[in-house]
Amino acid sequence: MTSKFGKKASSLALGSSMLVLSMLPAASAFAASAPTVSLSENGYTIAAQLTPGQSVSFTAGSQNVSNPRYQFWVEKPNGQWVVGQNYSTSNTFKLSNVSSGDYLVTAYVLSAAQLSTGDYSAATNIGTNGLQQVDGVFVDSAVSLSAQSATVTAGSQVTVTATASNIYDPLYQFWYETPSGVWNQSGSYTASGTYSFKAATTGTYNIIAYAKSPLALNDPEGALFSKTVTEKSVNAVSSVTVTGTSDIAAGNSTTLTATATANGVPVTSPSTVSWTVTSSNGTASDVAFTHPNSPVTSFNVPSTDPGTYMVTASIDGVSSAPYKVVAYGQASMVSESAAHTHLVADGQELDTITAAVTDANGNTVANYSGTATIGLSGTAVTLATGSSQASDVSGSQVTFSGGVATFVVQATKTPGVSSSVTLSGLTAASGSTQSSTITYGSGLSIATVPQTATSISVKPKSKTLSVNTNDQPDTVNVTVDDQAGYPMLGGTYTLNASVSGGATFTGSTTTDTVYASGDPATTALTVYGAEGVTGTYVVTVSGTGLITGSAGISAVITGVAKDLTATDSTPTFTEGSPTGTTVTLGATDASGNTVTLPSTVSPEVTITNASGAVVTNLSVAPGSASAVTPTASGIYDLPVGTTTFTVTDTSGKPDAGTYTVTVKDGESTAPLASTSLTITEKAASASTFSLTPATNVLTASNLSTTLNMQVTDAYGNPVTDAGVPITLSATGTSGSASFNSGSYSTSPSVTVDTNAAGSASVTFHAEDYTGTWTVSAAASKASGLSAPSSVKLYVQNHPVASYSFKLEDTSTGTYSGNTTYAQAGNTVILTPALANAGLDANSNPVSSSVDGTDNVTVTIDHASGLMGLPTSSASSVTVTTNSATNTETLSGTLSNVSALLSSATLTAGKAGEVTVSITDNSTGATGAASIDIVASTTPAALSISGLTNNETLTTGTVYPVSVTLVDAGGNPIITSSSATVTLTTTTGLTAETTSGVPITSVTIAGGQSTVSFNVATSQSTFTGGSVSASTTISKQPYSGDVTGLSD
């Protein structure tokens, strides 16, 4: 095949048997009509690779050569150049019966006339692209590459060795790709087949070796490359931990993750992991790891091998602590346990029973759902009902979730008896299975013990007592309680009561003997205050063998109502509950004593959240009326005389929290002072969960983020729900990522359990690639939680450290895709667009969303080499042109400059090297790309110089003018034969010879591109004048003009 890489061939000394020829210079030194040669290797697009004895044919062609004669030269495997086929009319050559080694073949061309005169200096092997035409052939040649080891520690040297076979006096060059995707080379070709480099970062390095003979081309025609060798660079490991789900059903798997750390820092690319497992009651030899050498593996336990397994991960000789995985089998046993085995026979004490469905090993079957029948025998306990009972009990049926159920029993009033609590009739729900034979425990025995009078409870009806007069009493209830804190159910107890602080009992005594009796054992005392005697009245009640009880009553002198008071019936309520909490208003005097609430009170209610902000998301309804609408300032105006109001929440928003309810009296004459109280709104039952990243923008300096999950109710309030398995899955547009320092994958996933607060968190870490990741989450089906919307994570490597782009010829001809040369008239593009050309310090692409607002300066040298460049400021971009230096400058934001250049259609123009350079004025990053514009051999137009469009001429003046045959870029084209150019001028203008003779045509001589003449203006004025030129070459018309002339 023929070189398309724009490189010169090696310094071959080629010639005929009569004359030694040196390689000719590049085509740019020749006229457009210079002779050229082409060479192709039949059946191959790169150097042929043959076995000994095979053949390969070559075909030569020529341009601008009359009666061509061709000569073929061959460099043999020993480095010697010989004539393969001397000058002849044959343009084909067959290299036959090749032997092991490498060959080079080139072709020269002469005309028959030149050959007959011996003009060998005219011979050329230069193609139309200006490059020597040299093809390579490899026969039984190979390059092998090996590394000293497959894994090295980051920061150490990687050493590789290449060996070439059947390549003459081989020279070597090595290339390696870093984990961030950047390729580096060893330098120029050398005779050494060994190369070392430093593995600076962790990750995978890809290495390739090239070998060639000393005079061979440095491209696929002359160099042969090896297979890729992979080297892994890892951090030194100091500790290893294993995480994952610890309970699974036998026959399933769990994902285990081994995390290696180096002095507390996670190792992102650890070396091979070794997983081992032991078991005391399972069969360790039957379990399997799907990825036994990966940091993240699925641990599979056959359904026939339930048990407890201890898993250990080892990395670089460091082992983790054993991680326990319980693989439970089929449900086959039911066990029960009780919080207490003895209850007081008071008819009120409660006991919580926990039932568990287990396998044959006694492990809870965590995925079991079903029901069982509760059996109660004996007279010690009964099933509790109402608010005392667990939610998983219906009648005598108990429902299992996650293999566990709870229910509550309540003591009877009969002492000295027992009850047996049993379960039977275990029935699996849909989706759960169980053994055909279920083993039930023998049941729980719960006994009752007699009540023992233990303590005295003293409770005043009111906490304050008015002492304005002596006739305002307060009632104090006295109860004798048992050892569980509940009232005694019978008996008579002699109690000694006393009151201090100035109060008296009935009969104006400060002591009294009372008797508590009945069911419950209770009595009452009446306490009278002493008129005008304020303070605390303390009532103390004692009895033989009983713990003394006491209570205080505040004695006050009440005045007129001064302050509002507010009390609530249920300070805690659940969001969505229609009952909410009811607030009762009252009043106190200046001393804080309770007085009658005036009927003139006009309540104005304001509610603030924990941050002190006024909220209107809660509803406020006075008495039994409908809710009122808050004012613009958040005040709920209630009707005059309102004594109660209800606060509820049906907003559907996540409003759980603590609120302060402030009530102000809007009565204008003598308003009472405002009051406030605190209410708490609880979350409803668990319904879904949230998924929130700590940040959704990852940068080169921080490629990790924490994904936080929280179980919530239907309104978005956090709910404490422990042990809910949540699985996260991620897909990205590029690169790989991991969860919790696991293995990198293009679609990683991980399962975690919520903690006691109902929350969980996972660390997401992306590789160093710009891209977008979509993370989705799903809870276990058994949890009943709906999944939240997925979240987007954006990996943005910044700041920009450099810009990398190219100028490319996008034509379909010879220069298609060429980034070194572009032919005049061909379309040229900047690739990639400057907005996408930014690279970070690791040579990874930087998103334009990161550096798009950076201020940049783009400079174009030899600007006439690109036609179609913006010439005026637009789109917030300042455009400056300098015809003297042939440069153009664009200044603005990267996004705007890139968009302006991308919207322009650029065409290769004047021959010469065009350089586009960019400077990021925000970061200092730079970049540049160049391309050589070469003239075309195809005419495109006639160009008139000496006059310019819209020029104002001087009356009666002669102007020297030239007309030139040019290509599409305005470069001169040399005609192979003379061309007559027809001249047309408008009134007031005359074309003349240099002697002043009027003419209507001129001739461009063969071998020339330009002809000159004069244009004379008349003595009278004119406007809209023009000079036109036209010609026809090879039946193709060409023209040009200058218009808008005036004098």
Short mmCIF file of C-alpha atoms in Angstrom, two decimals, residues 465-472 501-504 528-535 555-557:
data_model
loop_
_atom_site.label_atom_id
_atom_site.label_comp_id
_atom_site.label_asym_id
_atom_site.label_seq_id
_atom_site.Cartn_x
_atom_site.Cartn_y
_atom_site.Cartn_z
CA LEU A 465 -56.23 26.33 94.38
CA SER A 466 -57.76 29.79 94.75
CA VAL A 467 -57.47 31.16 98.26
CA ASN A 468 -59.49 34.32 97.69
CA THR A 469 -61.91 32.71 100.17
CA ASN A 470 -61.95 29.63 102.38
CA ASP A 471 -64.70 27.89 100.42
CA GLN A 472 -62.77 26.77 97.33
CA GLY A 501 -48.52 25.00 103.92
CA GLY A 502 -51.68 26.36 105.57
CA ALA A 503 -54.31 24.10 104.03
CA THR A 504 -56.63 21.80 105.97
CA TYR A 528 -59.26 23.58 101.72
CA GLY A 529 -57.02 26.56 101.30
CA ALA A 530 -56.58 29.24 103.91
CA GLU A 531 -57.89 32.60 102.76
CA GLY A 532 -55.03 34.77 101.69
CA VAL A 533 -52.41 32.10 102.44
CA THR A 534 -50.53 31.41 99.26
CA GLY A 535 -47.74 28.99 98.48
CA ALA A 555 -52.33 28.15 96.57
CA VAL A 556 -52.94 31.47 94.88
CA ILE A 557 -54.99 34.62 95.14
#
